[in-house]
PDB file of C-alpha atoms in Angstrom:
ATOM      1  CA  UNK A 712       3.047 -16.887 -21.074  1.00 53.00           C
ATOM      2  CA  UNK A 713       1.534 -13.665 -22.390  1.00 76.00           C
ATOM      3  CA  UNK A 714      -0.671 -13.316 -19.325  1.00 77.00           C
ATOM      4  CA  UNK A 715       2.327 -13.770 -17.004  1.00 83.00           C
ATOM      5  CA  UNK A 716       4.052 -10.889 -18.785  1.00 83.00           C
ATOM      6  CA  UNK A 717       0.868  -8.838 -18.593  1.00 84.00           C
ATOM      7  CA  UNK A 718       0.663  -9.456 -14.843  1.00 83.00           C
ATOM      8  CA  UNK A 719       4.223  -8.242 -14.432  1.00 86.00           C
ATOM      9  CA  UNK A 720       3.628  -5.134 -16.520  1.00 89.00           C
ATOM     10  CA  UNK A 721       0.538  -4.164 -14.530  1.00 87.00           C
ATOM     11  CA  UNK A 722       2.456  -4.746 -11.300  1.00 87.00           C
ATOM     12  CA  UNK A 723       5.209  -2.472 -12.601  1.00 90.00           C
ATOM     13  CA  UNK A 724       2.668   0.199 -13.542  1.00 89.00           C
ATOM     14  CA  UNK A 725       1.198   0.176 -10.035  1.00 87.00           C
ATOM     15  CA  UNK A 726       4.621   0.074  -8.377  1.00 87.00           C
ATOM     16  CA  UNK A 727       5.940   2.954 -10.477  1.00 90.00           C
ATOM     17  CA  UNK A 728       3.531   5.244  -8.620  1.00 87.00           C
ATOM     18  CA  UNK A 729       5.791   4.833  -5.584  1.00 85.00           C
ATOM     19  CA  UNK A 730       8.674   6.349  -7.563  1.00 87.00           C
ATOM     20  CA  UNK A 731       6.422   9.181  -8.707  1.00 90.00           C
ATOM     21  CA  UNK A 732       5.406   9.880  -5.117  1.00 85.00           C
ATOM     22  CA  UNK A 733       9.035   9.614  -3.966  1.00 85.00           C
ATOM     23  CA  UNK A 734      10.106  12.196  -6.542  1.00 88.00           C
ATOM     24  CA  UNK A 735       7.413  14.586  -5.346  1.00 87.00           C
ATOM     25  CA  UNK A 736       8.109  13.993  -1.659  1.00 81.00           C
ATOM     26  CA  UNK A 737      11.895  14.239  -1.927  1.00 83.00           C
ATOM     27  CA  UNK A 738      12.157  17.019  -4.487  1.00 82.00           C
ATOM     28  CA  UNK A 739       9.405  19.398  -3.376  1.00 81.00           C
ATOM     29  CA  UNK A 740       8.455  21.082  -0.118  1.00 81.00           C
ATOM     30  CA  UNK A 741       4.831  20.048   0.044  1.00 79.00           C
ATOM     31  CA  UNK A 742       2.677  21.528   2.840  1.00 81.00           C
ATOM     32  CA  UNK A 743       1.844  19.061   5.590  1.00 79.00           C
ATOM     33  CA  UNK A 744      -1.890  19.475   5.157  1.00 83.00           C
ATOM     34  CA  UNK A 745      -1.589  18.612   1.461  1.00 83.00           C
ATOM     35  CA  UNK A 746       0.321  15.419   2.326  1.00 80.00           C
ATOM     36  CA  UNK A 747      -2.348  14.525   4.888  1.00 82.00           C
ATOM     37  CA  UNK A 748      -5.097  15.155   2.351  1.00 87.00           C
ATOM     38  CA  UNK A 749      -3.477  13.033  -0.347  1.00 84.00           C
ATOM     39  CA  UNK A 750      -2.874  10.221   2.133  1.00 83.00           C
ATOM     40  CA  UNK A 751      -6.515  10.380   3.267  1.00 88.00           C
ATOM     41  CA  UNK A 752      -7.678  10.102  -0.342  1.00 90.00           C
ATOM     42  CA  UNK A 753      -5.408   7.085  -0.895  1.00 86.00           C
ATOM     43  CA  UNK A 754      -6.702   5.435   2.264  1.00 89.00           C
ATOM     44  CA  UNK A 755     -10.288   5.860   1.081  1.00 91.00           C
ATOM     45  CA  UNK A 756      -9.410   4.360  -2.310  1.00 89.00           C
ATOM     46  CA  UNK A 757      -7.849   1.266  -0.761  1.00 89.00           C
ATOM     47  CA  UNK A 758     -10.657   0.739   1.753  1.00 92.00           C
ATOM     48  CA  UNK A 759     -13.145   0.697  -1.109  1.00 91.00           C
ATOM     49  CA  UNK A 760     -10.996  -1.643  -3.224  1.00 88.00           C
ATOM     50  CA  UNK A 761     -10.598  -4.050  -0.305  1.00 90.00           C
ATOM     51  CA  UNK A 762     -14.341  -4.033   0.342  1.00 89.00           C
ATOM     52  CA  UNK A 763     -15.728  -4.410  -3.170  1.00 86.00           C
ATOM     53  CA  UNK A 764     -12.903  -5.907  -5.224  1.00 83.00           C
ATOM     54  CA  UNK A 765     -11.127  -8.218  -2.782  1.00 87.00           C
ATOM     55  CA  UNK A 766     -13.231  -9.356   0.166  1.00 91.00           C
ATOM     56  CA  UNK A 767     -16.393  -9.151  -1.922  1.00 88.00           C
ATOM     57  CA  UNK A 768     -14.781 -11.219  -4.688  1.00 85.00           C
ATOM     58  CA  UNK A 769     -13.511 -13.797  -2.178  1.00 88.00           C
ATOM     59  CA  UNK A 770     -17.016 -14.117  -0.761  1.00 91.00           C
ATOM     60  CA  UNK A 771     -18.555 -14.545  -4.217  1.00 89.00           C
ATOM     61  CA  UNK A 772     -16.039 -17.251  -5.130  1.00 85.00           C
ATOM     62  CA  UNK A 773     -15.954 -19.345  -1.979  1.00 85.00           C
ATOM     63  CA  UNK A 774     -18.432 -18.101   0.588  1.00 88.00           C
ATOM     64  CA  UNK A 775     -18.246 -16.418   3.953  1.00 89.00           C
ATOM     65  CA  UNK A 776     -15.841 -18.681   5.842  1.00 87.00           C
ATOM     66  CA  UNK A 777     -12.839 -18.490   3.445  1.00 85.00           C
ATOM     67  CA  UNK A 778     -13.353 -14.734   3.095  1.00 90.00           C
ATOM     68  CA  UNK A 779     -13.354 -14.179   6.855  1.00 91.00           C
ATOM     69  CA  UNK A 780     -10.551 -16.624   7.665  1.00 91.00           C
ATOM     70  CA  UNK A 781      -8.331 -15.354   4.854  1.00 91.00           C
ATOM     71  CA  UNK A 782      -8.853 -11.723   5.822  1.00 94.00           C
ATOM     72  CA  UNK A 783      -7.990 -12.433   9.446  1.00 95.00           C
ATOM     73  CA  UNK A 784      -4.874 -14.395   8.474  1.00 94.00           C
ATOM     74  CA  UNK A 785      -3.720 -11.510   6.302  1.00 91.00           C
ATOM     75  CA  UNK A 786      -4.313  -8.991   9.075  1.00 93.00           C
ATOM     76  CA  UNK A 787      -2.491 -11.151  11.647  1.00 93.00           C
ATOM     77  CA  UNK A 788       0.453 -11.760   9.283  1.00 89.00           C
ATOM     78  CA  UNK A 789       0.822  -8.074   8.433  1.00 87.00           C
ATOM     79  CA  UNK A 790       0.498  -6.995  12.066  1.00 88.00           C
ATOM     80  CA  UNK A 791       3.086  -9.540  13.186  1.00 88.00           C
ATOM     81  CA  UNK A 792       5.573  -8.360  10.575  1.00 83.00           C
ATOM     82  CA  UNK A 793       4.820  -4.741  11.367  1.00 79.00           C
ATOM     83  CA  UNK A 794       5.402  -5.231  15.096  1.00 83.00           C
ATOM     84  CA  UNK A 795       8.763  -6.870  14.387  1.00 82.00           C
ATOM     85  CA  UNK A 796       9.803  -4.035  12.085  1.00 75.00           C
ATOM     86  CA  UNK A 797       8.529  -1.354  14.470  1.00 75.00           C
ATOM     87  CA  UNK A 798      11.067  -2.440  17.076  1.00 74.00           C
ATOM     88  CA  UNK A 799      13.807  -1.955  14.464  1.00 69.00           C
ATOM     89  CA  UNK A 800      12.959   1.599  13.506  1.00 63.00           C
ATOM     90  CA  UNK A 801      10.262   1.264  10.842  1.00 58.00           C
ATOM     91  CA  UNK A 802       7.249   2.187  12.954  1.00 62.00           C
ATOM     92  CA  UNK A 803       6.709   5.548  11.265  1.00 59.00           C
ATOM     93  CA  UNK A 804       7.869   4.615   7.771  1.00 58.00           C
ATOM     94  CA  UNK A 805       4.948   6.385   6.088  1.00 57.00           C
ATOM     95  CA  UNK A 806       5.215   9.490   8.247  1.00 58.00           C
ATOM     96  CA  UNK A 807       6.515  12.631   6.608  1.00 58.00           C
ATOM     97  CA  UNK A 808       8.354  13.681   9.743  1.00 53.00           C
ATOM     98  CA  UNK A 809       6.372  16.781  10.739  1.00 54.00           C
ATOM     99  CA  UNK A 810       6.232  15.811  14.426  1.00 55.00           C
ATOM    100  CA  UNK A 811       9.616  14.740  15.786  1.00 49.00           C
ATOM    101  CA  UNK A 812       8.056  12.155  18.117  1.00 48.00           C
ATOM    102  CA  UNK A 813       6.549  10.464  15.063  1.00 58.00           C
ATOM    103  CA  UNK A 814       9.446  10.944  12.659  1.00 58.00           C
ATOM    104  CA  UNK A 815      11.525   8.236  11.052  1.00 57.00           C
ATOM    105  CA  UNK A 816      14.824   7.669  12.919  1.00 55.00           C
ATOM    106  CA  UNK A 817      18.147   8.289  11.249  1.00 56.00           C
ATOM    107  CA  UNK A 818      20.742   5.521  11.049  1.00 50.00           C
ATOM    108  CA  UNK A 819      22.766   7.217  13.791  1.00 51.00           C
ATOM    109  CA  UNK A 820      19.713   7.303  16.069  1.00 52.00           C
ATOM    110  CA  UNK A 821      18.862   3.640  15.499  1.00 55.00           C
ATOM    111  CA  UNK A 822      21.281   1.372  13.699  1.00 49.00           C
ATOM    112  CA  UNK A 823      19.644  -0.884  11.131  1.00 49.00           C
ATOM    113  CA  UNK A 824      16.619   1.364  10.777  1.00 47.00           C
ATOM    114  CA  UNK A 825      17.417   1.907   7.091  1.00 50.00           C
ATOM    115  CA  UNK A 826      17.093  -1.797   6.370  1.00 58.00           C
ATOM    116  CA  UNK A 827      13.954  -1.970   8.476  1.00 61.00           C
ATOM    117  CA  UNK A 828      12.400   0.895   6.520  1.00 61.00           C
ATOM    118  CA  UNK A 829      13.146  -0.902   3.254  1.00 65.00           C
ATOM    119  CA  UNK A 830      11.651  -4.154   4.555  1.00 69.00           C
ATOM    120  CA  UNK A 831       8.627  -2.236   5.813  1.00 67.00           C
ATOM    121  CA  UNK A 832       8.061  -0.750   2.369  1.00 70.00           C
ATOM    122  CA  UNK A 833       8.274  -4.263   0.941  1.00 73.00           C
ATOM    123  CA  UNK A 834       5.781  -5.548   3.519  1.00 74.00           C
ATOM    124  CA  UNK A 835       3.354  -2.789   2.536  1.00 74.00           C
ATOM    125  CA  UNK A 836       3.722  -3.252  -1.212  1.00 75.00           C
ATOM    126  CA  UNK A 837       3.702  -7.022  -1.785  1.00 78.00           C
ATOM    127  CA  UNK A 838       0.035  -7.789  -0.941  1.00 83.00           C
ATOM    128  CA  UNK A 839      -1.200  -4.944  -3.147  1.00 80.00           C
ATOM    129  CA  UNK A 840       0.776  -6.157  -6.144  1.00 83.00           C
ATOM    130  CA  UNK A 841       0.001  -9.832  -5.643  1.00 84.00           C
ATOM    131  CA  UNK A 842      -3.743  -9.237  -5.991  1.00 84.00           C
ATOM    132  CA  UNK A 843      -3.125  -7.564  -9.360  1.00 84.00           C
ATOM    133  CA  UNK A 844      -1.755 -10.864 -10.666  1.00 82.00           C
ATOM    134  CA  UNK A 845      -4.517 -12.847  -8.987  1.00 82.00           C
ATOM    135  CA  UNK A 846      -7.138 -10.627 -10.627  1.00 78.00           C
ATOM    136  CA  UNK A 847      -5.983 -11.889 -14.048  1.00 77.00           C
ATOM    137  CA  UNK A 848      -7.238 -15.353 -13.112  1.00 71.00           C
ATOM    138  CA  UNK A 849     -10.821 -14.143 -13.306  1.00 65.00           C
ATOM    139  CA  UNK A 850     -11.569 -14.246 -17.007  1.00 59.00           C
ATOM    140  CA  UNK A 851      -8.039 -13.517 -18.201  1.00 56.00           C
ATOM    141  CA  UNK A 852      -8.293  -9.736 -17.840  1.00 59.00           C
ATOM    142  CA  UNK A 853      -6.663  -7.695 -15.122  1.00 66.00           C
ATOM    143  CA  UNK A 854      -8.885  -5.803 -12.708  1.00 74.00           C
ATOM    144  CA  UNK A 855      -8.272  -2.224 -13.793  1.00 78.00           C
ATOM    145  CA  UNK A 856     -10.031  -1.081 -10.622  1.00 79.00           C
ATOM    146  CA  UNK A 857      -7.448  -2.894  -8.508  1.00 82.00           C
ATOM    147  CA  UNK A 858      -4.574  -1.480 -10.560  1.00 85.00           C
ATOM    148  CA  UNK A 859      -6.030   2.028 -10.348  1.00 84.00           C
ATOM    149  CA  UNK A 860      -6.609   1.729  -6.601  1.00 83.00           C
ATOM    150  CA  UNK A 861      -3.059   0.542  -5.946  1.00 84.00           C
ATOM    151  CA  UNK A 862      -1.590   3.209  -8.246  1.00 87.00           C
ATOM    152  CA  UNK A 863      -3.621   6.038  -6.694  1.00 83.00           C
ATOM    153  CA  UNK A 864      -2.752   4.934  -3.156  1.00 81.00           C
ATOM    154  CA  UNK A 865       0.942   4.370  -3.938  1.00 83.00           C
ATOM    155  CA  UNK A 866       1.526   8.011  -4.871  1.00 84.00           C
ATOM    156  CA  UNK A 867       0.785   9.394  -1.383  1.00 79.00           C
ATOM    157  CA  UNK A 868       2.591   6.444   0.236  1.00 78.00           C
ATOM    158  CA  UNK A 869       5.788   7.223  -1.660  1.00 81.00           C
ATOM    159  CA  UNK A 870       5.320  10.955  -1.184  1.00 81.00           C
ATOM    160  CA  UNK A 871       4.880  10.932   2.582  1.00 76.00           C
ATOM    161  CA  UNK A 872       7.460   8.247   3.319  1.00 77.00           C
ATOM    162  CA  UNK A 873      10.119   9.852   1.119  1.00 79.00           C
ATOM    163  CA  UNK A 874       9.572  13.238   2.745  1.00 77.00           C
ATOM    164  CA  UNK A 875      10.135  11.551   6.102  1.00 76.00           C
ATOM    165  CA  UNK A 876      13.249   9.751   4.835  1.00 77.00           C
ATOM    166  CA  UNK A 877      14.703  13.041   3.632  1.00 80.00           C
ATOM    167  CA  UNK A 878      14.095  14.699   7.006  1.00 77.00           C
ATOM    168  CA  UNK A 879      15.770  11.717   8.689  1.00 74.00           C
ATOM    169  CA  UNK A 880      18.888  12.378   6.623  1.00 79.00           C
ATOM    170  CA  UNK A 881      18.561   9.503   4.144  1.00 78.00           C
ATOM    171  CA  UNK A 882      20.465  10.064   0.919  1.00 82.00           C
ATOM    172  CA  UNK A 883      18.826  10.531  -2.462  1.00 86.00           C
ATOM    173  CA  UNK A 884      20.365   7.236  -3.580  1.00 87.00           C
ATOM    174  CA  UNK A 885      18.860   5.402  -0.614  1.00 84.00           C
ATOM    175  CA  UNK A 886      15.386   6.891  -1.075  1.00 82.00           C
ATOM    176  CA  UNK A 887      15.084   6.212  -4.781  1.00 87.00           C
ATOM    177  CA  UNK A 888      16.916   2.900  -4.465  1.00 87.00           C
ATOM    178  CA  UNK A 889      14.316   1.690  -1.973  1.00 84.00           C
ATOM    179  CA  UNK A 890      11.354   2.687  -4.118  1.00 84.00           C
ATOM    180  CA  UNK A 891      12.924   1.340  -7.315  1.00 88.00           C
ATOM    181  CA  UNK A 892      13.443  -1.982  -5.535  1.00 87.00           C
ATOM    182  CA  UNK A 893       9.834  -1.986  -4.312  1.00 85.00           C
ATOM    183  CA  UNK A 894       8.602  -1.225  -7.835  1.00 88.00           C
ATOM    184  CA  UNK A 895      10.619  -4.219  -9.067  1.00 90.00           C
ATOM    185  CA  UNK A 896       9.239  -6.337  -6.222  1.00 87.00           C
ATOM    186  CA  UNK A 897       5.735  -5.248  -7.217  1.00 87.00           C
ATOM    187  CA  UNK A 898       6.385  -6.656 -10.673  1.00 89.00           C
ATOM    188  CA  UNK A 899       7.581  -9.972  -9.266  1.00 89.00           C
ATOM    189  CA  UNK A 900       4.686 -10.143  -6.796  1.00 88.00           C
ATOM    190  CA  UNK A 901       2.129  -9.645  -9.553  1.00 87.00           C
ATOM    191  CA  UNK A 902       3.770 -12.386 -11.630  1.00 88.00           C
ATOM    192  CA  UNK A 903       3.811 -14.786  -8.683  1.00 86.00           C
ATOM    193  CA  UNK A 904       0.229 -13.893  -7.830  1.00 83.00           C
ATOM    194  CA  UNK A 905      -0.796 -15.051 -11.288  1.00 83.00           C
ATOM    195  CA  UNK A 906       1.609 -17.955 -11.861  1.00 84.00           C
ATOM    196  CA  UNK A 907       1.572 -19.574  -8.424  1.00 83.00           C
ATOM    197  CA  UNK A 908      -1.966 -18.943  -7.211  1.00 80.00           C
ATOM    198  CA  UNK A 909      -3.397 -19.881 -10.612  1.00 71.00           C
ATOM    199  CA  UNK A 910      -2.674 -23.556 -10.010  1.00 72.00           C
ATOM    200  CA  UNK A 911      -4.925 -23.639  -6.936  1.00 78.00           C
ATOM    201  CA  UNK A 912      -8.628 -24.364  -6.607  1.00 80.00           C
ATOM    202  CA  UNK A 913     -11.163 -21.487  -6.655  1.00 81.00           C
ATOM    203  CA  UNK A 914     -11.592 -21.787  -2.877  1.00 82.00           C
ATOM    204  CA  UNK A 915      -7.854 -21.377  -2.312  1.00 83.00           C
ATOM    205  CA  UNK A 916      -7.680 -18.471  -4.773  1.00 84.00           C
ATOM    206  CA  UNK A 917     -10.510 -16.800  -2.869  1.00 87.00           C
ATOM    207  CA  UNK A 918      -8.704 -17.365   0.431  1.00 86.00           C
ATOM    208  CA  UNK A 919      -5.458 -15.915  -0.949  1.00 85.00           C
ATOM    209  CA  UNK A 920      -7.348 -12.862  -2.216  1.00 88.00           C
ATOM    210  CA  UNK A 921      -8.837 -12.437   1.252  1.00 91.00           C
ATOM    211  CA  UNK A 922      -5.391 -12.783   2.875  1.00 89.00           C
ATOM    212  CA  UNK A 923      -4.103  -9.936   0.707  1.00 88.00           C
ATOM    213  CA  UNK A 924      -7.203  -7.906   1.576  1.00 90.00           C
ATOM    214  CA  UNK A 925      -6.604  -8.363   5.301  1.00 91.00           C
ATOM    215  CA  UNK A 926      -2.970  -7.322   4.984  1.00 89.00           C
ATOM    216  CA  UNK A 927      -3.878  -4.231   2.945  1.00 88.00           C
ATOM    217  CA  UNK A 928      -6.638  -3.176   5.327  1.00 91.00           C
ATOM    218  CA  UNK A 929      -4.334  -3.595   8.337  1.00 89.00           C
ATOM    219  CA  UNK A 930      -1.689  -1.525   6.529  1.00 84.00           C
ATOM    220  CA  UNK A 931      -4.182   1.261   5.823  1.00 87.00           C
ATOM    221  CA  UNK A 932      -5.282   1.389   9.456  1.00 86.00           C
ATOM    222  CA  UNK A 933      -1.786   1.167  10.882  1.00 82.00           C
ATOM    223  CA  UNK A 934       0.265   3.398   8.589  1.00 76.00           C
ATOM    224  CA  UNK A 935      -1.848   5.475   6.184  1.00 80.00           C
ATOM    225  CA  UNK A 936      -4.696   6.687   8.388  1.00 83.00           C
ATOM    226  CA  UNK A 937      -2.407   7.885  11.224  1.00 80.00           C
ATOM    227  CA  UNK A 938      -0.429  10.018   8.756  1.00 73.00           C
ATOM    228  CA  UNK A 939      -3.601  11.289   7.107  1.00 77.00           C
ATOM    229  CA  UNK A 940      -5.094  12.402  10.405  1.00 77.00           C
ATOM    230  CA  UNK A 941      -1.828  13.571  11.959  1.00 70.00           C
ATOM    231  CA  UNK A 942      -2.513  17.067  10.649  1.00 65.00           C
ATOM    232  CA  UNK A 943      -6.264  16.656  10.459  1.00 61.00           C
ATOM    233  CA  UNK A 944      -8.320  19.516   9.157  1.00 68.00           C
ATOM    234  CA  UNK A 945     -12.046  19.749   8.739  1.00 75.00           C
ATOM    235  CA  UNK A 946     -12.077  18.294   5.227  1.00 82.00           C
ATOM    236  CA  UNK A 947     -10.059  15.115   5.957  1.00 85.00           C
ATOM    237  CA  UNK A 948     -13.149  12.952   6.461  1.00 88.00           C
ATOM    238  CA  UNK A 949     -14.703  14.277   3.256  1.00 91.00           C
ATOM    239  CA  UNK A 950     -11.490  13.609   1.326  1.00 91.00           C
ATOM    240  CA  UNK A 951     -11.347  10.023   2.606  1.00 92.00           C
ATOM    241  CA  UNK A 952     -14.950   9.462   1.551  1.00 94.00           C
ATOM    242  CA  UNK A 953     -14.168  10.988  -1.849  1.00 94.00           C
ATOM    243  CA  UNK A 954     -11.362   8.476  -2.358  1.00 92.00           C
ATOM    244  CA  UNK A 955     -13.698   5.679  -1.336  1.00 94.00           C
ATOM    245  CA  UNK A 956     -16.345   6.822  -3.821  1.00 94.00           C
ATOM    246  CA  UNK A 957     -13.875   7.214  -6.687  1.00 91.00           C
ATOM    247  CA  UNK A 958     -12.761   3.618  -6.231  1.00 89.00           C
ATOM    248  CA  UNK A 959     -16.353   2.453  -5.841  1.00 90.00           C
ATOM    249  CA  UNK A 960     -17.393   4.244  -9.035  1.00 89.00           C
ATOM    250  CA  UNK A 961     -14.504   2.638 -10.938  1.00 83.00           C
ATOM    251  CA  UNK A 962     -15.630  -0.788  -9.740  1.00 81.00           C
ATOM    252  CA  UNK A 963     -19.109  -0.200 -11.134  1.00 80.00           C
ATOM    253  CA  UNK A 964     -18.154   1.084 -14.596  1.00 72.00           C
TER     254      UNK A 964
END
């Protein structure tokens, strides 16, 4: 029971970074290049975590086939959900709205887009939080690297998306309501990741970890990298690599 509670608390910690980012993005006028830089750093962090903490762990536990199959399933599942949501107004949910052609639509421009944006945020956040709970299954201690990676990447996600929501005319209540709900969902996802997946065999646990990895990697490529490079400057590549190396260093300490 104690470990279930611990899983939920770590999921809440990681999810709370979305609220922190939302507060920054909604309350401050942050230069576009700063948003792009922070998003690039977060993308690098997640790419490293997926590589060394998730896919690598799945391979160590069950071998190459479950790692590959699980990662592909996760990528296909995320992409399918993302395509469905894109047609309902959530295509640019992580965009800060600098370019009008890539801005989030208002409710008047596309009815139902508010709900789609909320569902899109949920789609992005659930896999990240679930692997926090799953990480507790390996020796009874949470992977602090995974928690740190999700937390660090959630700040720019909340920041950029909330800035875009504000420019699209979303109310303060809507913006913070969405991110509070996602933080709560992160808690539940971490609990389910521990409680449900824990009853499976090591091969299944490895496959589930790989599924989450595939979904996260697809999310990074589809939503975070485009925003990071939307206002690309000469240091964007270096910043992405820096995020990658920070996460890699954490995984080796």
